Amino acid sequence: MTPPPATVQAPGSGETFLLNLGPQHPATHGVLRLKLTMDGEYITRAEPVCGYVHRMHEKMGENRKYAQFLPNTSRIDYLSAMHYTHAFVGAVERALGLAVPPRAEYIRVITSELNRISSHLVWFGAFLLDLGGFTPLLYAFDDREQILDLLEAITGSRLTYCYYRFGGVCHDIDNAFLEGTRAFVARMRPRLRLYHELVTDNIILRNRLIGIGPIPLELCRRYGATGPVIRGSGAAYDVRKTEPYSVYPQFDFDVPVYPEGDSMARYRVRMDEIEQSLRIVEQALERLPSGPVRAEGVPRVLKLPAGEFCCAVEAARGRFAVRIVSDRREIPWRVKLRTPSFSNLSLFEEASRGMMLPDAIALLGSLDLVIPDIDR
Amino acid sequence: MRATLREIVLGCRSLLVGMRVTMVEFFKPVVTVPYPHEALRMPERYRGPIELVRDPATGRAICYACQLCARACPSGCITVEGVKREGERRKRVTQYQLDFSLCSLCGACVEACPDAAIRFSKRYNWATPHKEEFLLDLVRQLEQESR
Ligand code: SF4
Ligand code: SF4
């Protein structure tokens, strides 16, 4: 695929200046800093500077027990907490050979997908805010609030859920949750149509996104971009399909792919993913088995056998993987966290070359970065 | 020429459709709560700063200072001390300190307690400019409640 030319070439005066975007800038959500070398309105080089919210999550993994590290996992990417916890408990479960009861797996799928929708809704609102449209944020947060209320009622928290346990989930779900989730699915479909009417078809948005910030598939591959970014560049890469985990193979859902690679393609991928997540939730609610929600015989003191154990999940922003190296102690020797936002940001430098500043903001927003996820 | 015209017409239409959506929403009921005049009730499982649970039989805290919660806590926010009195089978908690400024409300302590002697409170709107105010003495807090 040959991408359309990014922009008209800047009239080369040869004189450049340095512009700081961030670390406290509304478009860098959080504390990302971009050192932009500008030639007039055009970017000649964008250097991301990370580390402003570095919290040593990996190092913390090396000095506490497995159960004590569990709360950290819901704080690496606070919008995708369920998925991150899933990867960590998944790695430990693989190491110990724990069989998770089917009901627990179904609950994990339901809550993970709800979490994905709420994460995409935050992106939807924030992205349009970057582009100068304020109202969609309010619609998105109204819907997101429904999900947060549902999840808060079962987990006790609105963002940092920490709901999964080794071998299951913390509490069983109740009827109120099931009813509420059904009502949410019924509510969300018309809302999605409304979003498309209000936003997707909007001529201003289309002009700002179509053809802007094309990312060739080859570039995604080179930087290890995953999630909606690579799916917006034409690769049907979704961990739920390529490295199936949990009970995902039992569900019928599609992986939305758009080959254009521009900001609009990434926008469309996420909007379609909301629909797919709704489908998964619907199926899971229908087939929810009964039974226990925690595996029997999980040892009180966890000691993993020596070796390396990995688990990858499809988080809202792409592939999140945990690699635990154990030397049979109660404390892991190494906990490597592979976060999607870091790779997705890394391609920005190359992709933004020669772009105009406002277009680069659109590109940055379409990558859906969570800065603490980059820094870990 | 035709294409340009088409784009203009479709563009204008999209703007009108958007405005219709906004107008319809305009007359829908308010979804926010006028905090602080009104506050939401926290759900049953809400995780607020932990508190000691009273034993209805004795009127004292159930906790017998076994230290399991303190050891489970990832952030080391809990300090428990207890004394064993003569004729009693178990210790009695004399001091239970929680440094809430370190607490991440993860719930490891509550899950670790073998006798459900601690639980989450429903306190959520709590802010202070002084860190020391987050040093909580849960035993005293429990005693004050009974008075
Ligand atoms: S909730 Fe977590 S961080 Fe807070 S005191 Fe309990 S174990 Fe420690
Ligand atoms: S609260 Fe529970 S776990 Fe903690 S010291 Fe008391 S009895 Fe032990």
PDB file of N, CA, C and O in Angstrom, chain A residues 64-115:
ATOM      1  N   ARG A  64       8.082  -7.514  45.599  1.00  0.00           N
ATOM      2  CA  ARG A  64       6.892  -7.862  46.377  1.00  0.00           C
ATOM      3  C   ARG A  64       6.315  -9.174  45.871  1.00  0.00           C
ATOM      4  O   ARG A  64       6.613  -9.613  44.767  1.00  0.00           O
ATOM      5  N   LYS A  65       5.480  -9.756  46.724  1.00  0.00           N
ATOM      6  CA  LYS A  65       4.915 -11.054  46.368  1.00  0.00           C
ATOM      7  C   LYS A  65       3.913 -10.888  45.229  1.00  0.00           C
ATOM      8  O   LYS A  65       3.462  -9.791  44.957  1.00  0.00           O
ATOM      9  N   TYR A  66       3.562 -12.023  44.635  1.00  0.00           N
ATOM     10  CA  TYR A  66       2.663 -11.984  43.476  1.00  0.00           C
ATOM     11  C   TYR A  66       1.356 -11.287  43.820  1.00  0.00           C
ATOM     12  O   TYR A  66       0.889 -10.430  43.079  1.00  0.00           O
ATOM     13  N   ALA A  67       0.760 -11.672  44.954  1.00  0.00           N
ATOM     14  CA  ALA A  67      -0.528 -11.082  45.301  1.00  0.00           C
ATOM     15  C   ALA A  67      -0.371  -9.601  45.604  1.00  0.00           C
ATOM     16  O   ALA A  67      -1.297  -8.818  45.393  1.00  0.00           O
ATOM     17  N   GLN A  68       0.798  -9.214  46.071  1.00  0.00           N
ATOM     18  CA  GLN A  68       0.989  -7.800  46.407  1.00  0.00           C
ATOM     19  C   GLN A  68       1.215  -6.952  45.167  1.00  0.00           C
ATOM     20  O   GLN A  68       1.012  -5.741  45.197  1.00  0.00           O
ATOM     21  N   PHE A  69       1.644  -7.589  44.092  1.00  0.00           N
ATOM     22  CA  PHE A  69       1.838  -6.834  42.854  1.00  0.00           C
ATOM     23  C   PHE A  69       0.524  -6.664  42.096  1.00  0.00           C
ATOM     24  O   PHE A  69       0.401  -5.789  41.242  1.00  0.00           O
ATOM     25  N   LEU A  70      -0.430  -7.491  42.424  1.00  0.00           N
ATOM     26  CA  LEU A  70      -1.708  -7.483  41.707  1.00  0.00           C
ATOM     27  C   LEU A  70      -2.341  -6.086  41.613  1.00  0.00           C
ATOM     28  O   LEU A  70      -2.785  -5.690  40.532  1.00  0.00           O
ATOM     29  N   PRO A  71      -2.408  -5.324  42.714  1.00  0.00           N
ATOM     30  CA  PRO A  71      -3.010  -3.981  42.588  1.00  0.00           C
ATOM     31  C   PRO A  71      -2.278  -3.078  41.600  1.00  0.00           C
ATOM     32  O   PRO A  71      -2.895  -2.220  40.990  1.00  0.00           O
ATOM     33  N   ASN A  72      -0.986  -3.271  41.425  1.00  0.00           N
ATOM     34  CA  ASN A  72      -0.245  -2.437  40.468  1.00  0.00           C
ATOM     35  C   ASN A  72      -0.792  -2.591  39.055  1.00  0.00           C
ATOM     36  O   ASN A  72      -0.798  -1.642  38.285  1.00  0.00           O
ATOM     37  N   THR A  73      -1.210  -3.823  38.741  1.00  0.00           N
ATOM     38  CA  THR A  73      -1.585  -4.090  37.359  1.00  0.00           C
ATOM     39  C   THR A  73      -2.780  -3.257  36.906  1.00  0.00           C
ATOM     40  O   THR A  73      -2.953  -3.021  35.726  1.00  0.00           O
ATOM     41  N   SER A  74      -3.602  -2.827  37.845  1.00  0.00           N
ATOM     42  CA  SER A  74      -4.738  -2.015  37.404  1.00  0.00           C
ATOM     43  C   SER A  74      -4.365  -0.536  37.372  1.00  0.00           C
ATOM     44  O   SER A  74      -5.226   0.307  37.168  1.00  0.00           O
ATOM     45  N   ARG A  75      -3.100  -0.235  37.588  1.00  0.00           N
ATOM     46  CA  ARG A  75      -2.700   1.171  37.593  1.00  0.00           C
ATOM     47  C   ARG A  75      -1.698   1.515  36.505  1.00  0.00           C
ATOM     48  O   ARG A  75      -1.249   2.644  36.403  1.00  0.00           O
ATOM     49  N   ILE A  76      -1.299   0.519  35.730  1.00  0.00           N
ATOM     50  CA  ILE A  76      -0.327   0.796  34.674  1.00  0.00           C
ATOM     51  C   ILE A  76      -1.030   1.595  33.582  1.00  0.00           C
ATOM     52  O   ILE A  76      -0.629   2.688  33.250  1.00  0.00           O
ATOM     53  N   ASP A  77      -2.099   1.041  33.065  1.00  0.00           N
ATOM     54  CA  ASP A  77      -2.974   1.797  32.180  1.00  0.00           C
ATOM     55  C   ASP A  77      -4.317   1.851  32.888  1.00  0.00           C
ATOM     56  O   ASP A  77      -5.070   0.894  32.880  1.00  0.00           O
ATOM     57  N   TYR A  78      -4.602   2.987  33.484  1.00  0.00           N
ATOM     58  CA  TYR A  78      -5.783   3.066  34.345  1.00  0.00           C
ATOM     59  C   TYR A  78      -7.090   3.012  33.558  1.00  0.00           C
ATOM     60  O   TYR A  78      -8.154   2.941  34.148  1.00  0.00           O
ATOM     61  N   LEU A  79      -7.015   3.104  32.221  1.00  0.00           N
ATOM     62  CA  LEU A  79      -8.268   2.996  31.467  1.00  0.00           C
ATOM     63  C   LEU A  79      -8.537   1.559  31.044  1.00  0.00           C
ATOM     64  O   LEU A  79      -9.599   1.233  30.546  1.00  0.00           O
ATOM     65  N   SER A  80      -7.553   0.713  31.216  1.00  0.00           N
ATOM     66  CA  SER A  80      -7.646  -0.641  30.708  1.00  0.00           C
ATOM     67  C   SER A  80      -7.344  -1.634  31.828  1.00  0.00           C
ATOM     68  O   SER A  80      -6.739  -2.672  31.597  1.00  0.00           O
ATOM     69  N   ALA A  81      -7.763  -1.299  33.027  1.00  0.00           N
ATOM     70  CA  ALA A  81      -7.314  -2.035  34.213  1.00  0.00           C
ATOM     71  C   ALA A  81      -7.621  -3.534  34.151  1.00  0.00           C
ATOM     72  O   ALA A  81      -6.787  -4.368  34.492  1.00  0.00           O
ATOM     73  N   MET A  82      -8.812  -3.871  33.695  1.00  0.00           N
ATOM     74  CA  MET A  82      -9.203  -5.282  33.668  1.00  0.00           C
ATOM     75  C   MET A  82      -8.241  -6.113  32.813  1.00  0.00           C
ATOM     76  O   MET A  82      -7.815  -7.190  33.203  1.00  0.00           O
ATOM     77  N   HIS A  83      -7.904  -5.585  31.634  1.00  0.00           N
ATOM     78  CA  HIS A  83      -7.055  -6.358  30.733  1.00  0.00           C
ATOM     79  C   HIS A  83      -5.682  -6.588  31.327  1.00  0.00           C
ATOM     80  O   HIS A  83      -5.101  -7.661  31.185  1.00  0.00           O
ATOM     81  N   TYR A  84      -5.171  -5.573  31.986  1.00  0.00           N
ATOM     82  CA  TYR A  84      -3.816  -5.692  32.523  1.00  0.00           C
ATOM     83  C   TYR A  84      -3.781  -6.703  33.666  1.00  0.00           C
ATOM     84  O   TYR A  84      -2.842  -7.492  33.775  1.00  0.00           O
ATOM     85  N   THR A  85      -4.800  -6.651  34.502  1.00  0.00           N
ATOM     86  CA  THR A  85      -4.847  -7.641  35.576  1.00  0.00           C
ATOM     87  C   THR A  85      -4.989  -9.035  34.978  1.00  0.00           C
ATOM     88  O   THR A  85      -4.394  -9.998  35.465  1.00  0.00           O
ATOM     89  N   HIS A  86      -5.757  -9.115  33.911  1.00  0.00           N
ATOM     90  CA  HIS A  86      -5.972 -10.401  33.256  1.00  0.00           C
ATOM     91  C   HIS A  86      -4.642 -11.011  32.809  1.00  0.00           C
ATOM     92  O   HIS A  86      -4.381 -12.203  32.999  1.00  0.00           O
ATOM     93  N   ALA A  87      -3.791 -10.186  32.224  1.00  0.00           N
ATOM     94  CA  ALA A  87      -2.509 -10.706  31.735  1.00  0.00           C
ATOM     95  C   ALA A  87      -1.661 -11.215  32.892  1.00  0.00           C
ATOM     96  O   ALA A  87      -1.034 -12.275  32.803  1.00  0.00           O
ATOM     97  N   PHE A  88      -1.659 -10.472  33.987  1.00  0.00           N
ATOM     98  CA  PHE A  88      -0.804 -10.876  35.098  1.00  0.00           C
ATOM     99  C   PHE A  88      -1.325 -12.157  35.754  1.00  0.00           C
ATOM    100  O   PHE A  88      -0.572 -13.106  35.964  1.00  0.00           O
ATOM    101  N   VAL A  89      -2.617 -12.203  36.053  1.00  0.00           N
ATOM    102  CA  VAL A  89      -3.131 -13.437  36.654  1.00  0.00           C
ATOM    103  C   VAL A  89      -3.014 -14.587  35.650  1.00  0.00           C
ATOM    104  O   VAL A  89      -2.741 -15.723  36.040  1.00  0.00           O
ATOM    105  N   GLY A  90      -3.163 -14.267  34.368  1.00  0.00           N
ATOM    106  CA  GLY A  90      -3.027 -15.306  33.348  1.00  0.00           C
ATOM    107  C   GLY A  90      -1.640 -15.932  33.367  1.00  0.00           C
ATOM    108  O   GLY A  90      -1.499 -17.159  33.292  1.00  0.00           O
ATOM    109  N   ALA A  91      -0.612 -15.115  33.499  1.00  0.00           N
ATOM    110  CA  ALA A  91       0.751 -15.634  33.520  1.00  0.00           C
ATOM    111  C   ALA A  91       0.966 -16.525  34.747  1.00  0.00           C
ATOM    112  O   ALA A  91       1.564 -17.610  34.652  1.00  0.00           O
ATOM    113  N   VAL A  92       0.455 -16.077  35.895  1.00  0.00           N
ATOM    114  CA  VAL A  92       0.624 -16.881  37.115  1.00  0.00           C
ATOM    115  C   VAL A  92      -0.169 -18.184  37.003  1.00  0.00           C
ATOM    116  O   VAL A  92       0.312 -19.257  37.389  1.00  0.00           O
ATOM    117  N   GLU A  93      -1.375 -18.088  36.445  1.00  0.00           N
ATOM    118  CA  GLU A  93      -2.186 -19.299  36.290  1.00  0.00           C
ATOM    119  C   GLU A  93      -1.507 -20.311  35.368  1.00  0.00           C
ATOM    120  O   GLU A  93      -1.527 -21.508  35.619  1.00  0.00           O
ATOM    121  N   ARG A  94      -0.886 -19.801  34.302  1.00  0.00           N
ATOM    122  CA  ARG A  94      -0.177 -20.710  33.406  1.00  0.00           C
ATOM    123  C   ARG A  94       0.979 -21.371  34.132  1.00  0.00           C
ATOM    124  O   ARG A  94       1.240 -22.564  33.958  1.00  0.00           O
ATOM    125  N   ALA A  95       1.669 -20.607  34.946  1.00  0.00           N
ATOM    126  CA  ALA A  95       2.827 -21.154  35.650  1.00  0.00           C
ATOM    127  C   ALA A  95       2.405 -22.243  36.628  1.00  0.00           C
ATOM    128  O   ALA A  95       3.070 -23.272  36.769  1.00  0.00           O
ATOM    129  N   LEU A  96       1.286 -22.010  37.312  1.00  0.00           N
ATOM    130  CA  LEU A  96       0.859 -22.963  38.334  1.00  0.00           C
ATOM    131  C   LEU A  96      -0.056 -24.037  37.759  1.00  0.00           C
ATOM    132  O   LEU A  96      -0.431 -24.972  38.467  1.00  0.00           O
ATOM    133  N   GLY A  97      -0.441 -23.878  36.506  1.00  0.00           N
ATOM    134  CA  GLY A  97      -1.369 -24.823  35.908  1.00  0.00           C
ATOM    135  C   GLY A  97      -2.738 -24.791  36.564  1.00  0.00           C
ATOM    136  O   GLY A  97      -3.393 -25.829  36.701  1.00  0.00           O
ATOM    137  N   LEU A  98      -3.167 -23.603  36.949  1.00  0.00           N
ATOM    138  CA  LEU A  98      -4.474 -23.474  37.596  1.00  0.00           C
ATOM    139  C   LEU A  98      -5.579 -23.492  36.542  1.00  0.00           C
ATOM    140  O   LEU A  98      -5.458 -22.830  35.510  1.00  0.00           O
ATOM    141  N   ALA A  99      -6.623 -24.243  36.815  1.00  0.00           N
ATOM    142  CA  ALA A  99      -7.777 -24.232  35.914  1.00  0.00           C
ATOM    143  C   ALA A  99      -8.801 -23.254  36.475  1.00  0.00           C
ATOM    144  O   ALA A  99      -9.253 -23.404  37.602  1.00  0.00           O
ATOM    145  N   VAL A 100      -9.118 -22.266  35.688  1.00  0.00           N
ATOM    146  CA  VAL A 100     -10.074 -21.257  36.130  1.00  0.00           C
ATOM    147  C   VAL A 100     -11.482 -21.754  35.833  1.00  0.00           C
ATOM    148  O   VAL A 100     -11.747 -22.221  34.728  1.00  0.00           O
ATOM    149  N   PRO A 101     -12.400 -21.670  36.807  1.00  0.00           N
ATOM    150  CA  PRO A 101     -13.770 -22.135  36.542  1.00  0.00           C
ATOM    151  C   PRO A 101     -14.399 -21.356  35.390  1.00  0.00           C
ATOM    152  O   PRO A 101     -14.132 -20.160  35.236  1.00  0.00           O
ATOM    153  N   PRO A 102     -15.240 -22.045  34.585  1.00  0.00           N
ATOM    154  CA  PRO A 102     -15.819 -21.375  33.408  1.00  0.00           C
ATOM    155  C   PRO A 102     -16.582 -20.105  33.756  1.00  0.00           C
ATOM    156  O   PRO A 102     -16.501 -19.113  33.032  1.00  0.00           O
ATOM    157  N   ARG A 103     -17.313 -20.132  34.866  1.00  0.00           N
ATOM    158  CA  ARG A 103     -18.072 -18.921  35.193  1.00  0.00           C
ATOM    159  C   ARG A 103     -17.140 -17.722  35.390  1.00  0.00           C
ATOM    160  O   ARG A 103     -17.434 -16.613  34.940  1.00  0.00           O
ATOM    161  N   ALA A 104     -16.021 -17.985  36.052  1.00  0.00           N
ATOM    162  CA  ALA A 104     -15.066 -16.896  36.270  1.00  0.00           C
ATOM    163  C   ALA A 104     -14.532 -16.376  34.946  1.00  0.00           C
ATOM    164  O   ALA A 104     -14.393 -15.170  34.742  1.00  0.00           O
ATOM    165  N   GLU A 105     -14.255 -17.298  34.014  1.00  0.00           N
ATOM    166  CA  GLU A 105     -13.744 -16.864  32.710  1.00  0.00           C
ATOM    167  C   GLU A 105     -14.769 -16.010  31.976  1.00  0.00           C
ATOM    168  O   GLU A 105     -14.428 -15.017  31.343  1.00  0.00           O
ATOM    169  N   TYR A 106     -16.033 -16.409  32.081  1.00  0.00           N
ATOM    170  CA  TYR A 106     -17.074 -15.623  31.429  1.00  0.00           C
ATOM    171  C   TYR A 106     -17.183 -14.244  32.054  1.00  0.00           C
ATOM    172  O   TYR A 106     -17.361 -13.240  31.360  1.00  0.00           O
ATOM    173  N   ILE A 107     -17.106 -14.219  33.381  1.00  0.00           N
ATOM    174  CA  ILE A 107     -17.188 -12.918  34.052  1.00  0.00           C
ATOM    175  C   ILE A 107     -16.011 -12.042  33.614  1.00  0.00           C
ATOM    176  O   ILE A 107     -16.152 -10.854  33.368  1.00  0.00           O
ATOM    177  N   ARG A 108     -14.844 -12.675  33.478  1.00  0.00           N
ATOM    178  CA  ARG A 108     -13.676 -11.911  33.022  1.00  0.00           C
ATOM    179  C   ARG A 108     -13.916 -11.328  31.637  1.00  0.00           C
ATOM    180  O   ARG A 108     -13.572 -10.177  31.375  1.00  0.00           O
ATOM    181  N   VAL A 109     -14.488 -12.131  30.768  1.00  0.00           N
ATOM    182  CA  VAL A 109     -14.731 -11.639  29.412  1.00  0.00           C
ATOM    183  C   VAL A 109     -15.728 -10.481  29.443  1.00  0.00           C
ATOM    184  O   VAL A 109     -15.510  -9.435  28.820  1.00  0.00           O
ATOM    185  N   ILE A 110     -16.801 -10.639  30.202  1.00  0.00           N
ATOM    186  CA  ILE A 110     -17.808  -9.573  30.250  1.00  0.00           C
ATOM    187  C   ILE A 110     -17.192  -8.283  30.781  1.00  0.00           C
ATOM    188  O   ILE A 110     -17.307  -7.216  30.177  1.00  0.00           O
ATOM    189  N   THR A 111     -16.487  -8.385  31.898  1.00  0.00           N
ATOM    190  CA  THR A 111     -15.943  -7.166  32.494  1.00  0.00           C
ATOM    191  C   THR A 111     -14.835  -6.583  31.612  1.00  0.00           C
ATOM    192  O   THR A 111     -14.725  -5.371  31.483  1.00  0.00           O
ATOM    193  N   SER A 112     -14.041  -7.446  30.987  1.00  0.00           N
ATOM    194  CA  SER A 112     -12.982  -6.934  30.104  1.00  0.00           C
ATOM    195  C   SER A 112     -13.579  -6.174  28.936  1.00  0.00           C
ATOM    196  O   SER A 112     -13.077  -5.110  28.554  1.00  0.00           O
ATOM    197  N   GLU A 113     -14.628  -6.722  28.361  1.00  0.00           N
ATOM    198  CA  GLU A 113     -15.206  -6.052  27.198  1.00  0.00           C
ATOM    199  C   GLU A 113     -15.886  -4.747  27.600  1.00  0.00           C
ATOM    200  O   GLU A 113     -15.821  -3.764  26.868  1.00  0.00           O
ATOM    201  N   LEU A 114     -16.543  -4.752  28.766  1.00  0.00           N
ATOM    202  CA  LEU A 114     -17.126  -3.488  29.237  1.00  0.00           C
ATOM    203  C   LEU A 114     -16.023  -2.462  29.433  1.00  0.00           C
ATOM    204  O   LEU A 114     -16.159  -1.289  29.089  1.00  0.00           O
ATOM    205  N   ASN A 115     -14.907  -2.923  29.982  1.00  0.00           N
ATOM    206  CA  ASN A 115     -13.778  -2.033  30.199  1.00  0.00           C
ATOM    207  C   ASN A 115     -13.253  -1.492  28.864  1.00  0.00           C
ATOM    208  O   ASN A 115     -12.897  -0.332  28.748  1.00  0.00           O
TER     209      ASN A 115
END
